[in-house]
mmCIF file of C-alpha atoms and ligand atoms in Angstrom:
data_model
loop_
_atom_site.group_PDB
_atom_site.id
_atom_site.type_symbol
_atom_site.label_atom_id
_atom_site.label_comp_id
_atom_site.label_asym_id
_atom_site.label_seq_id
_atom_site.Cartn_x
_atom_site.Cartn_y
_atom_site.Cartn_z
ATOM 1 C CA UNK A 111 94.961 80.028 112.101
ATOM 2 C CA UNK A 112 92.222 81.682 109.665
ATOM 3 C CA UNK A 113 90.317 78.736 107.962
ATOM 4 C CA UNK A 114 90.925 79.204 104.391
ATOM 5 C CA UNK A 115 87.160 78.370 103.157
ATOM 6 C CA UNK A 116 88.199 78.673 99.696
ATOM 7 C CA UNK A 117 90.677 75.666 99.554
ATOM 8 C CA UNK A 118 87.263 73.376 99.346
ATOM 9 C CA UNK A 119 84.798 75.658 97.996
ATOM 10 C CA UNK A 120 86.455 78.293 95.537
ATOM 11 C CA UNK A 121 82.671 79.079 94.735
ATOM 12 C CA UNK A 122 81.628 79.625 98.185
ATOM 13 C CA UNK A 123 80.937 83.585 97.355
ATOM 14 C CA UNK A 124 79.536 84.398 101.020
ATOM 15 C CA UNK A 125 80.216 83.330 104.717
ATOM 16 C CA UNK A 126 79.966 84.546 107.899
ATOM 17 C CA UNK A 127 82.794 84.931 110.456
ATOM 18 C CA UNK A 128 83.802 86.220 113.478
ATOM 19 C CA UNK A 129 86.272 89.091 114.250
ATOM 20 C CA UNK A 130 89.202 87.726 116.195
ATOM 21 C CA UNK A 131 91.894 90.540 116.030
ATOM 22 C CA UNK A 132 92.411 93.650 114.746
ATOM 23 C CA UNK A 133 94.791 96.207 113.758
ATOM 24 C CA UNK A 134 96.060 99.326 112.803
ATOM 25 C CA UNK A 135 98.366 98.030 109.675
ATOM 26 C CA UNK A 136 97.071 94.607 108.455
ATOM 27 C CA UNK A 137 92.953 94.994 109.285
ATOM 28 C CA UNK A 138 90.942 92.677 110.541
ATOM 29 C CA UNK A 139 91.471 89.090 111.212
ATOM 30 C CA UNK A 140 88.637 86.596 111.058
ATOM 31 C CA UNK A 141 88.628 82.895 111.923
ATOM 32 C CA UNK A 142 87.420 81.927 108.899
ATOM 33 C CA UNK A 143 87.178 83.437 105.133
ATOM 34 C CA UNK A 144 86.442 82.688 101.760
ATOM 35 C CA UNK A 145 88.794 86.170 100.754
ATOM 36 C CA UNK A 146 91.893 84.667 99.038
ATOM 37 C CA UNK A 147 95.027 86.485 100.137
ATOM 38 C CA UNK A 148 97.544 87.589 97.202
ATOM 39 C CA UNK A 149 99.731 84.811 96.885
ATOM 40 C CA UNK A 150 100.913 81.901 94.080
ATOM 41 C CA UNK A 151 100.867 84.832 91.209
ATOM 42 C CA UNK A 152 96.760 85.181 92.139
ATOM 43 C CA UNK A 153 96.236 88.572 93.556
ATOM 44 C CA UNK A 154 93.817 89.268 96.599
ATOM 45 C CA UNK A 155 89.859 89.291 96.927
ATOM 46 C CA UNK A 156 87.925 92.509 97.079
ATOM 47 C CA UNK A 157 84.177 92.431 98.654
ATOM 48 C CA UNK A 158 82.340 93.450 101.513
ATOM 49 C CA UNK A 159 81.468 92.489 105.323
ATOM 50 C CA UNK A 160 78.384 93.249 107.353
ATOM 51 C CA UNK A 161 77.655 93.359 110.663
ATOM 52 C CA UNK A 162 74.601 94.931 113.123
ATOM 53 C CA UNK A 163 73.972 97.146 110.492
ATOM 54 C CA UNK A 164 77.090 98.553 109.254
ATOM 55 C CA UNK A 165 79.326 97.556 106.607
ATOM 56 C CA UNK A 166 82.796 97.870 105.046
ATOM 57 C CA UNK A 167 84.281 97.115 101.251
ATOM 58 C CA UNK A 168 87.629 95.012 101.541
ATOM 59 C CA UNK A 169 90.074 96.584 100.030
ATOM 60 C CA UNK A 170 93.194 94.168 100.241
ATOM 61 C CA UNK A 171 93.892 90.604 101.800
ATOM 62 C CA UNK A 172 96.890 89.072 102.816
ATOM 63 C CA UNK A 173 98.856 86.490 104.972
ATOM 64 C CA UNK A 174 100.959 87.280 107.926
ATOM 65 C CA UNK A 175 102.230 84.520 109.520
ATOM 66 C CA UNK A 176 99.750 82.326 108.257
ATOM 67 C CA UNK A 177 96.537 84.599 109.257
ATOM 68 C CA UNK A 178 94.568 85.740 106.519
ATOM 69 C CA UNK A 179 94.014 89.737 107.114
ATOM 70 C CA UNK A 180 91.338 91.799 105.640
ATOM 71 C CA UNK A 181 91.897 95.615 105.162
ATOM 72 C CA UNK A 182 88.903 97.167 105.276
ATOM 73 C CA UNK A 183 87.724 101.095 104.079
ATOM 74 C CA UNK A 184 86.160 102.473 107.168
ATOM 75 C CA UNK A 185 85.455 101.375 110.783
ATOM 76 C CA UNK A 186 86.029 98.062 111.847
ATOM 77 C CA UNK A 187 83.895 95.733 113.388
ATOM 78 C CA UNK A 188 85.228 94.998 117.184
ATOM 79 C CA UNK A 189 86.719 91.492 118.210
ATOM 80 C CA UNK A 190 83.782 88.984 118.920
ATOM 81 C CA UNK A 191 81.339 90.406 115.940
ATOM 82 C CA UNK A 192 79.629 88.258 113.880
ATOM 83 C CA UNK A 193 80.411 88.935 110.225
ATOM 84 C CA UNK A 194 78.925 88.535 107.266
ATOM 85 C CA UNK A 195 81.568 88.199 104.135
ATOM 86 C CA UNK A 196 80.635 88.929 100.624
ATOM 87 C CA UNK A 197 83.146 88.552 97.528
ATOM 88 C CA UNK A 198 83.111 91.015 94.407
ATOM 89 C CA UNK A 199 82.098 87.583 92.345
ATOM 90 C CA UNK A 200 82.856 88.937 89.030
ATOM 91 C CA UNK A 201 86.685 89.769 89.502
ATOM 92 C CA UNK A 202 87.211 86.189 91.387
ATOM 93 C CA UNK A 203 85.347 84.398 89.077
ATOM 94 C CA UNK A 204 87.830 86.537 86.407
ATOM 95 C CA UNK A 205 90.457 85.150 88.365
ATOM 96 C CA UNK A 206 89.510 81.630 88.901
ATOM 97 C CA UNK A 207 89.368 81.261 84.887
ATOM 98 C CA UNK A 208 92.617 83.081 83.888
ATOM 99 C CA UNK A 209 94.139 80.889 86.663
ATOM 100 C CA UNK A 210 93.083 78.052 85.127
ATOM 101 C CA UNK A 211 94.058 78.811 81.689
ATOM 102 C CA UNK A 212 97.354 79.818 82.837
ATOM 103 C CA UNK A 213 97.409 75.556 84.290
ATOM 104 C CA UNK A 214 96.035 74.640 80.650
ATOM 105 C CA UNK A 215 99.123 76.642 79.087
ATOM 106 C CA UNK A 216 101.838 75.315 80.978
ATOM 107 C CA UNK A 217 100.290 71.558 80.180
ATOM 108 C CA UNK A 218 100.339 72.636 76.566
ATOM 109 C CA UNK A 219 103.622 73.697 76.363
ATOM 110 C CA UNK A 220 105.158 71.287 78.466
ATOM 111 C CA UNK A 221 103.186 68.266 76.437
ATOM 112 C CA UNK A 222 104.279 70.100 73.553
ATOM 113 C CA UNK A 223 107.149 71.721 73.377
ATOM 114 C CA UNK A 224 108.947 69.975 76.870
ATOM 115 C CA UNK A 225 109.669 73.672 77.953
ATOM 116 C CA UNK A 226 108.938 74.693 81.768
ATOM 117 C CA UNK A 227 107.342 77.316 83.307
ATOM 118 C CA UNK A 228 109.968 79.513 85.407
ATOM 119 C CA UNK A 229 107.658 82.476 86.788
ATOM 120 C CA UNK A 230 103.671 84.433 85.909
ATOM 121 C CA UNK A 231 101.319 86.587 87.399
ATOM 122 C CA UNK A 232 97.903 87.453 86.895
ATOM 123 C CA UNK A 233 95.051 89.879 87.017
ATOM 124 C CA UNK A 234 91.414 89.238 86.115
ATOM 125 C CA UNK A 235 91.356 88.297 82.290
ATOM 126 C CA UNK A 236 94.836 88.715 81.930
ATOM 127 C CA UNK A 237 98.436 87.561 82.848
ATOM 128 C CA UNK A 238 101.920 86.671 81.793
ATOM 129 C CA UNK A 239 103.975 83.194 82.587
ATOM 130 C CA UNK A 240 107.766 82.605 81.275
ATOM 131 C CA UNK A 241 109.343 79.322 79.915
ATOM 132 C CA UNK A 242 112.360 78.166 79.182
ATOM 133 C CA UNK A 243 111.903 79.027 75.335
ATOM 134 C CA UNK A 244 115.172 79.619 73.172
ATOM 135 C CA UNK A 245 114.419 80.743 70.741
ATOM 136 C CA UNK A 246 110.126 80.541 70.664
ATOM 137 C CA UNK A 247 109.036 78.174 68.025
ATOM 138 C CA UNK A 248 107.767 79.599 64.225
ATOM 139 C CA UNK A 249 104.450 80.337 64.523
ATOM 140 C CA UNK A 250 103.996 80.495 68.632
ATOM 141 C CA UNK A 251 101.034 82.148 69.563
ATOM 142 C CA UNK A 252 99.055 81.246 66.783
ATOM 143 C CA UNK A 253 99.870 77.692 67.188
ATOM 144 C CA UNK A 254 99.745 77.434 71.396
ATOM 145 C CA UNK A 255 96.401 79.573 71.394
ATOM 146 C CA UNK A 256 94.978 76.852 69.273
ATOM 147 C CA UNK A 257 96.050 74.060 71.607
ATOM 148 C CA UNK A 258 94.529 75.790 74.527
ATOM 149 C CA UNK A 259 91.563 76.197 72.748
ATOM 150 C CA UNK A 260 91.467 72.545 71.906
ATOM 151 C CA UNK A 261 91.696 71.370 75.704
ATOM 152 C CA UNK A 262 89.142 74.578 76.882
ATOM 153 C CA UNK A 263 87.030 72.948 73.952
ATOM 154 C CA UNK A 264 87.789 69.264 75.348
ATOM 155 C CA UNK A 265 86.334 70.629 78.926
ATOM 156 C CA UNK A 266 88.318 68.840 80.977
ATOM 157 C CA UNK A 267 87.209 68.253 84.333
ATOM 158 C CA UNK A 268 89.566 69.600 87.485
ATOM 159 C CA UNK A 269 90.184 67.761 90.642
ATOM 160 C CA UNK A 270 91.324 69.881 93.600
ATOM 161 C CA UNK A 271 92.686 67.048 96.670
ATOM 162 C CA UNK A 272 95.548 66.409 99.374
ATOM 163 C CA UNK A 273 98.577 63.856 98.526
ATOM 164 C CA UNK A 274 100.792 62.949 101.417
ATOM 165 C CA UNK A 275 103.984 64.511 100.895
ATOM 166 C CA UNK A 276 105.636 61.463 100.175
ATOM 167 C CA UNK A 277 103.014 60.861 98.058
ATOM 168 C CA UNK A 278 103.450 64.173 95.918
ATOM 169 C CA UNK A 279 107.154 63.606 95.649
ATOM 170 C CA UNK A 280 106.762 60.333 94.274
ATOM 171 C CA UNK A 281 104.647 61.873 91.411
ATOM 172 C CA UNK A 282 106.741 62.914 88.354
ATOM 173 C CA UNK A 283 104.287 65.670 87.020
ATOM 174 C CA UNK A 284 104.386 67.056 90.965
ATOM 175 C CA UNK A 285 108.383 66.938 90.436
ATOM 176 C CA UNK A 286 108.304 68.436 87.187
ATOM 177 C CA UNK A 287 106.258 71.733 88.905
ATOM 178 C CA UNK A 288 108.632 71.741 91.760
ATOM 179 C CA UNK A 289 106.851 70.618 94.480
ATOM 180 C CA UNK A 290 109.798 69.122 96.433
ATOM 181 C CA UNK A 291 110.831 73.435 96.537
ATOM 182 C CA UNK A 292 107.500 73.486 99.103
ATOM 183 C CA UNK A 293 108.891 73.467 103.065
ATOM 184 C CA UNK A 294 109.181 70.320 104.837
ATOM 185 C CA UNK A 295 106.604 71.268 107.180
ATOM 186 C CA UNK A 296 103.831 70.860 104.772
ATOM 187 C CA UNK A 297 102.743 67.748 105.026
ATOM 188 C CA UNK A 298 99.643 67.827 102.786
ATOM 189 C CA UNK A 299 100.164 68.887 99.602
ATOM 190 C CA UNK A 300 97.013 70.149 97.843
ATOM 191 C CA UNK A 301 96.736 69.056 94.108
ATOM 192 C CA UNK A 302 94.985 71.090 91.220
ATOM 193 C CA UNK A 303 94.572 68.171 88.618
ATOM 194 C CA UNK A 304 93.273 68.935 85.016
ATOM 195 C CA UNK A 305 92.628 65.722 84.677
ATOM 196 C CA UNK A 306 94.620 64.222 81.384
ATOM 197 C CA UNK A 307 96.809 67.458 81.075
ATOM 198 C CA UNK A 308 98.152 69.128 84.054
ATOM 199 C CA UNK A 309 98.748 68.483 87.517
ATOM 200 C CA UNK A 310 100.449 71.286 90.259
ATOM 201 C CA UNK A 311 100.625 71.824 93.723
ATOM 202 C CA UNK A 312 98.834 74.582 94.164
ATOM 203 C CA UNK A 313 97.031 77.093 96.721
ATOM 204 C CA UNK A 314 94.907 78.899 94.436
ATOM 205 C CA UNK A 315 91.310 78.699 93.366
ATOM 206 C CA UNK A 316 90.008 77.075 89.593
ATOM 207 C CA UNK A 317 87.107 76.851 87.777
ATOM 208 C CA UNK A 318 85.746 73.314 87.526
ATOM 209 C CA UNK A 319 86.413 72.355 84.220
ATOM 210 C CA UNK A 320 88.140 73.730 81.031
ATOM 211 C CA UNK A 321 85.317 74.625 79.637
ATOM 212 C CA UNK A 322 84.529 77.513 81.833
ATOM 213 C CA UNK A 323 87.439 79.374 80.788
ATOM 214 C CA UNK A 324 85.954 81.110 77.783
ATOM 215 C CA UNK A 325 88.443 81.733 74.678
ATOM 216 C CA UNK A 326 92.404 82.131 74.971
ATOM 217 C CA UNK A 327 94.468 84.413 73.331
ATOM 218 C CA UNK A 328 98.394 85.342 73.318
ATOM 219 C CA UNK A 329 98.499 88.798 73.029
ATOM 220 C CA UNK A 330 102.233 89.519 73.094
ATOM 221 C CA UNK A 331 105.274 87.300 73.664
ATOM 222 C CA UNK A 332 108.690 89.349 75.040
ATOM 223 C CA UNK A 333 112.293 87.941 75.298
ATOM 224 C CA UNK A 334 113.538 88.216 78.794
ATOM 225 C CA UNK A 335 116.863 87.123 78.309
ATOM 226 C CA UNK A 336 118.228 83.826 77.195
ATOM 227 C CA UNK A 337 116.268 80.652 77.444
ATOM 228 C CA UNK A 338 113.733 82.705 79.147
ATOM 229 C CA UNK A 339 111.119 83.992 77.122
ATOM 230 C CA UNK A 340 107.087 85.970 78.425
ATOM 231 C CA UNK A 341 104.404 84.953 76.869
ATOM 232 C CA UNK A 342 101.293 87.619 77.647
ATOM 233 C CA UNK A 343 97.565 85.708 77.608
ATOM 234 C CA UNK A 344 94.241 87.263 77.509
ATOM 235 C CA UNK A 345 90.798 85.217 78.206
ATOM 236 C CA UNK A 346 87.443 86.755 77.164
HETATM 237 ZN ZN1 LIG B 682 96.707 77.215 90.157
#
Protein backbone atom coordinates (compact mmCIF):
# COMPACT_ATOMS: atom_id res chain seq x y z
CA UNK A 1 0.00 0.00 0.00
CA UNK A 2 1.10 3.76 -0.93
CA UNK A 3 2.30 5.42 2.38
CA UNK A 4 0.06 8.27 2.84
CA UNK A 5 2.88 10.92 4.02
CA UNK A 6 0.33 13.42 4.60
CA UNK A 7 -1.59 11.66 7.50
CA UNK A 8 1.57 12.93 9.82
CA UNK A 9 2.86 15.78 8.00
CA UNK A 10 -0.03 17.69 6.06
CA UNK A 11 2.84 20.36 5.57
CA UNK A 12 5.30 18.06 4.17
CA UNK A 13 5.09 20.01 0.57
CA UNK A 14 7.93 17.77 -1.14
CA UNK A 15 9.17 14.06 -1.07
CA UNK A 16 10.73 11.76 -3.05
CA UNK A 17 9.39 8.34 -4.13
CA UNK A 18 9.77 5.60 -6.16
CA UNK A 19 7.64 4.43 -9.17
CA UNK A 20 6.12 1.07 -8.40
CA UNK A 21 3.37 0.58 -11.12
CA UNK A 22 1.98 2.15 -13.80
CA UNK A 23 -0.85 2.44 -16.06
CA UNK A 24 -2.75 3.37 -18.85
CA UNK A 25 -6.08 4.62 -16.83
CA UNK A 26 -5.14 5.48 -13.19
CA UNK A 27 -1.18 6.83 -13.71
CA UNK A 28 1.43 6.18 -11.76
CA UNK A 29 1.66 4.53 -8.47
CA UNK A 30 4.36 5.43 -5.98
CA UNK A 31 5.17 3.84 -2.63
CA UNK A 32 4.93 6.75 -0.90
CA UNK A 33 3.23 10.41 -1.38
CA UNK A 34 2.39 13.45 0.22
CA UNK A 35 -0.52 13.99 -2.93
CA UNK A 36 -3.88 13.62 -1.08
CA UNK A 37 -6.32 11.61 -3.17
CA UNK A 38 -10.02 13.16 -3.52
CA UNK A 39 -11.78 11.74 -0.79
CA UNK A 40 -13.81 12.87 2.72
CA UNK A 41 -15.42 16.01 0.63
CA UNK A 42 -11.41 17.26 0.11
CA UNK A 43 -10.67 17.10 -3.52
CA UNK A 44 -7.20 15.84 -4.93
CA UNK A 45 -3.57 17.45 -4.98
CA UNK A 46 -2.16 18.99 -8.10
CA UNK A 47 1.88 19.43 -8.37
CA UNK A 48 4.71 18.12 -10.06
CA UNK A 49 7.35 15.08 -10.09
CA UNK A 50 10.92 15.01 -11.30
CA UNK A 51 13.09 12.58 -12.24
CA UNK A 52 16.74 12.31 -14.35
CA UNK A 53 15.83 15.36 -15.80
CA UNK A 54 12.36 15.25 -16.89
CA UNK A 55 9.28 16.19 -15.28
CA UNK A 56 5.47 15.94 -15.24
CA UNK A 57 2.48 18.27 -13.56
CA UNK A 58 -0.10 15.94 -11.66
CA UNK A 59 -3.12 16.42 -12.82
CA UNK A 60 -5.50 14.19 -10.59
CA UNK A 61 -5.00 11.70 -7.56
CA UNK A 62 -6.99 9.06 -6.39
CA UNK A 63 -7.44 5.69 -4.48
CA UNK A 64 -8.00 2.37 -6.03
CA UNK A 65 -8.08 -0.23 -3.79
CA UNK A 66 -6.25 1.51 -1.31
CA UNK A 67 -3.20 2.72 -3.71
CA UNK A 68 -2.87 6.25 -4.08
CA UNK A 69 -2.54 6.94 -8.09
CA UNK A 70 -1.10 9.94 -9.66
CA UNK A 71 -2.23 10.97 -13.23
CA UNK A 72 0.28 12.66 -14.72
CA UNK A 73 0.34 15.16 -18.19
CA UNK A 74 3.00 13.60 -20.29
CA UNK A 75 5.41 10.62 -20.14
CA UNK A 76 5.76 8.67 -17.22
CA UNK A 77 8.61 7.84 -15.33
CA UNK A 78 9.28 3.82 -15.62
CA UNK A 79 8.83 1.42 -12.52
CA UNK A 80 12.01 1.64 -10.23
CA UNK A 81 12.62 5.66 -10.80
CA UNK A 82 13.40 7.72 -8.17
CA UNK A 83 10.94 10.60 -7.90
CA UNK A 84 10.92 13.73 -6.73
CA UNK A 85 7.18 15.04 -5.64
CA UNK A 86 6.29 18.63 -5.43
CA UNK A 87 2.68 19.97 -4.31
CA UNK A 88 1.00 23.21 -5.89
CA UNK A 89 1.30 24.64 -2.03
CA UNK A 90 -1.05 27.40 -2.50
CA UNK A 91 -4.29 25.37 -3.48
CA UNK A 92 -3.48 22.69 -0.52
CA UNK A 93 -2.72 25.12 1.84
CA UNK A 94 -6.38 26.69 0.42
CA UNK A 95 -7.63 23.46 1.21
CA UNK A 96 -6.16 22.64 4.49
CA UNK A 97 -7.86 26.02 5.88
CA UNK A 98 -11.38 25.74 4.33
CA UNK A 99 -11.19 22.15 5.71
CA UNK A 100 -10.66 23.30 8.86
CA UNK A 101 -13.20 25.92 9.00
CA UNK A 102 -15.67 23.61 7.68
CA UNK A 103 -14.58 21.36 11.42
CA UNK A 104 -14.96 24.89 13.26
CA UNK A 105 -18.62 25.21 11.68
CA UNK A 106 -19.99 22.00 12.43
CA UNK A 107 -18.59 22.54 16.29
CA UNK A 108 -20.43 25.83 16.18
CA UNK A 109 -23.52 24.69 15.15
CA UNK A 110 -23.63 21.61 16.92
CA UNK A 111 -22.51 23.57 20.39
CA UNK A 112 -25.01 25.92 19.34
CA UNK A 113 -27.79 25.08 17.77
CA UNK A 114 -27.56 20.85 18.54
CA UNK A 115 -28.09 20.45 14.68
CA UNK A 116 -25.79 17.80 12.72
CA UNK A 117 -23.96 17.87 9.82
CA UNK A 118 -25.53 15.35 7.11
CA UNK A 119 -23.18 15.97 3.93
CA UNK A 120 -20.30 19.07 2.33
CA UNK A 121 -17.78 19.43 -0.10
CA UNK A 122 -15.10 21.69 -0.75
CA UNK A 123 -12.81 23.51 -3.08
CA UNK A 124 -9.96 25.86 -2.18
CA UNK A 125 -11.58 28.91 -0.28
CA UNK A 126 -14.85 27.66 -0.65
CA UNK A 127 -17.46 24.89 0.17
CA UNK A 128 -20.92 23.92 1.25
CA UNK A 129 -21.98 21.45 4.37
CA UNK A 130 -25.85 20.62 5.22
CA UNK A 131 -27.51 20.26 8.72
CA UNK A 132 -30.38 19.17 9.97
CA UNK A 133 -31.86 22.85 10.14
CA UNK A 134 -35.80 23.26 10.07
CA UNK A 135 -36.39 25.94 9.62
CA UNK A 136 -32.63 28.01 9.90
CA UNK A 137 -32.64 30.21 12.88
CA UNK A 138 -33.45 34.37 12.50
CA UNK A 139 -30.47 35.87 11.76
CA UNK A 140 -28.18 32.64 10.56
CA UNK A 141 -25.33 33.65 8.77
CA UNK A 142 -24.78 36.74 10.39
CA UNK A 143 -24.92 35.18 13.71
CA UNK A 144 -22.83 31.62 12.88
CA UNK A 145 -20.12 33.71 10.86
CA UNK A 146 -19.56 35.55 14.06
CA UNK A 147 -19.11 32.41 16.14
CA UNK A 148 -16.61 31.07 13.75
CA UNK A 149 -14.87 34.08 13.86
CA UNK A 150 -14.78 33.99 17.60
CA UNK A 151 -13.09 30.39 17.76
CA UNK A 152 -10.65 31.36 14.40
CA UNK A 153 -9.98 34.47 16.76
CA UNK A 154 -9.59 32.07 19.95
CA UNK A 155 -6.80 30.04 17.73
CA UNK A 156 -7.40 26.94 18.90
CA UNK A 157 -4.80 24.49 18.63
CA UNK A 158 -5.56 21.01 16.48
CA UNK A 159 -4.43 17.61 17.44
CA UNK A 160 -4.29 15.05 14.61
CA UNK A 161 -3.75 11.14 16.54
CA UNK A 162 -4.94 7.34 16.42
CA UNK A 163 -7.72 6.02 19.05
CA UNK A 164 -8.22 2.30 19.16
CA UNK A 165 -11.44 1.58 17.73
CA UNK A 166 -12.90 0.70 20.83
CA UNK A 167 -11.51 3.60 22.00
CA UNK A 168 -13.25 5.98 19.34
CA UNK A 169 -16.57 4.31 19.90
CA UNK A 170 -16.50 4.90 23.42
CA UNK A 171 -16.14 8.69 22.70
CA UNK A 172 -19.52 10.53 22.45
CA UNK A 173 -18.28 13.47 20.17
CA UNK A 174 -16.69 10.40 17.81
CA UNK A 175 -20.43 8.92 18.00
CA UNK A 176 -22.03 12.05 17.39
CA UNK A 177 -19.80 12.34 13.79
CA UNK A 178 -20.56 8.79 13.01
CA UNK A 179 -17.61 7.07 13.43
CA UNK A 180 -19.13 3.67 14.33
CA UNK A 181 -20.46 4.09 10.12
CA UNK A 182 -16.34 3.51 9.46
CA UNK A 183 -15.72 -0.51 8.44
CA UNK A 184 -14.81 -2.88 11.02
CA UNK A 185 -11.56 -3.42 9.55
CA UNK A 186 -10.20 -0.15 10.60
CA UNK A 187 -8.79 -0.57 13.56
CA UNK A 188 -7.11 2.82 14.11
CA UNK A 189 -9.16 5.52 13.89
CA UNK A 190 -7.35 8.81 13.17
CA UNK A 191 -8.72 11.85 15.19
CA UNK A 192 -8.74 15.61 14.00
CA UNK A 193 -9.27 17.33 17.49
CA UNK A 194 -9.89 21.18 17.70
CA UNK A 195 -9.13 21.03 20.90
CA UNK A 196 -12.24 22.52 23.16
CA UNK A 197 -14.66 22.49 20.08
CA UNK A 198 -14.64 19.71 17.68
CA UNK A 199 -13.49 16.34 17.41
CA UNK A 200 -14.01 13.86 13.97
CA UNK A 201 -12.62 10.97 12.56
CA UNK A 202 -11.14 12.09 9.81
CA UNK A 203 -8.64 11.37 6.75
CA UNK A 204 -8.03 14.74 5.63
CA UNK A 205 -5.35 17.31 6.15
CA UNK A 206 -5.78 20.75 8.71
CA UNK A 207 -4.05 23.62 9.44
CA UNK A 208 -2.58 23.66 12.94
CA UNK A 209 -4.60 25.92 14.70
CA UNK A 210 -7.75 28.12 14.17
CA UNK A 211 -6.01 30.86 13.70
CA UNK A 212 -4.62 30.04 10.36
CA UNK A 213 -7.86 29.97 8.79
CA UNK A 214 -8.14 33.63 7.90
CA UNK A 215 -11.84 35.22 8.06
CA UNK A 216 -15.23 33.18 7.54
CA UNK A 217 -18.05 34.12 5.72
CA UNK A 218 -21.61 32.47 4.76
CA UNK A 219 -22.21 33.47 1.50
CA UNK A 220 -25.54 31.80 0.73
CA UNK A 221 -27.71 29.35 2.68
CA UNK A 222 -30.30 27.04 0.29
CA UNK A 223 -33.19 24.77 1.53
CA UNK A 224 -32.69 21.28 0.34
CA UNK A 225 -35.72 19.85 1.47
CA UNK A 226 -37.08 19.38 4.92
CA UNK A 227 -34.89 19.36 7.96
CA UNK A 228 -32.10 19.60 5.58
CA UNK A 229 -30.88 22.87 4.89
CA UNK A 230 -26.95 24.14 2.71
CA UNK A 231 -25.20 26.51 4.13
CA UNK A 232 -22.40 27.95 1.41
CA UNK A 233 -18.93 29.32 3.32
CA UNK A 234 -16.22 31.35 1.90
CA UNK A 235 -12.65 31.92 3.75
CA UNK A 236 -10.35 34.76 2.58
ZN1 LIG B 1 -11.42 17.11 8.32
Amino acid sequence: MTERLYLDDAYLRSFTATVTALDDERGVLLDRTSFYPTGGGQPHDTGVLRWDGAEAPVVEVRTVDGEVWHRIDGSAPSAGTAVDGELDWDRRHQLMRTHTAMHILCGVIWNEWGKAVTGGNMEPLTGRMDFEFDPLPDEFALRVSQLVNAEIDADRPIEVFELARAEALADDDLIRTKVNLIPDSVTEIRVVDIVGLDKQADGGTHVRSTGEVGRFEVTKTESKGKGNKRVRIRIT
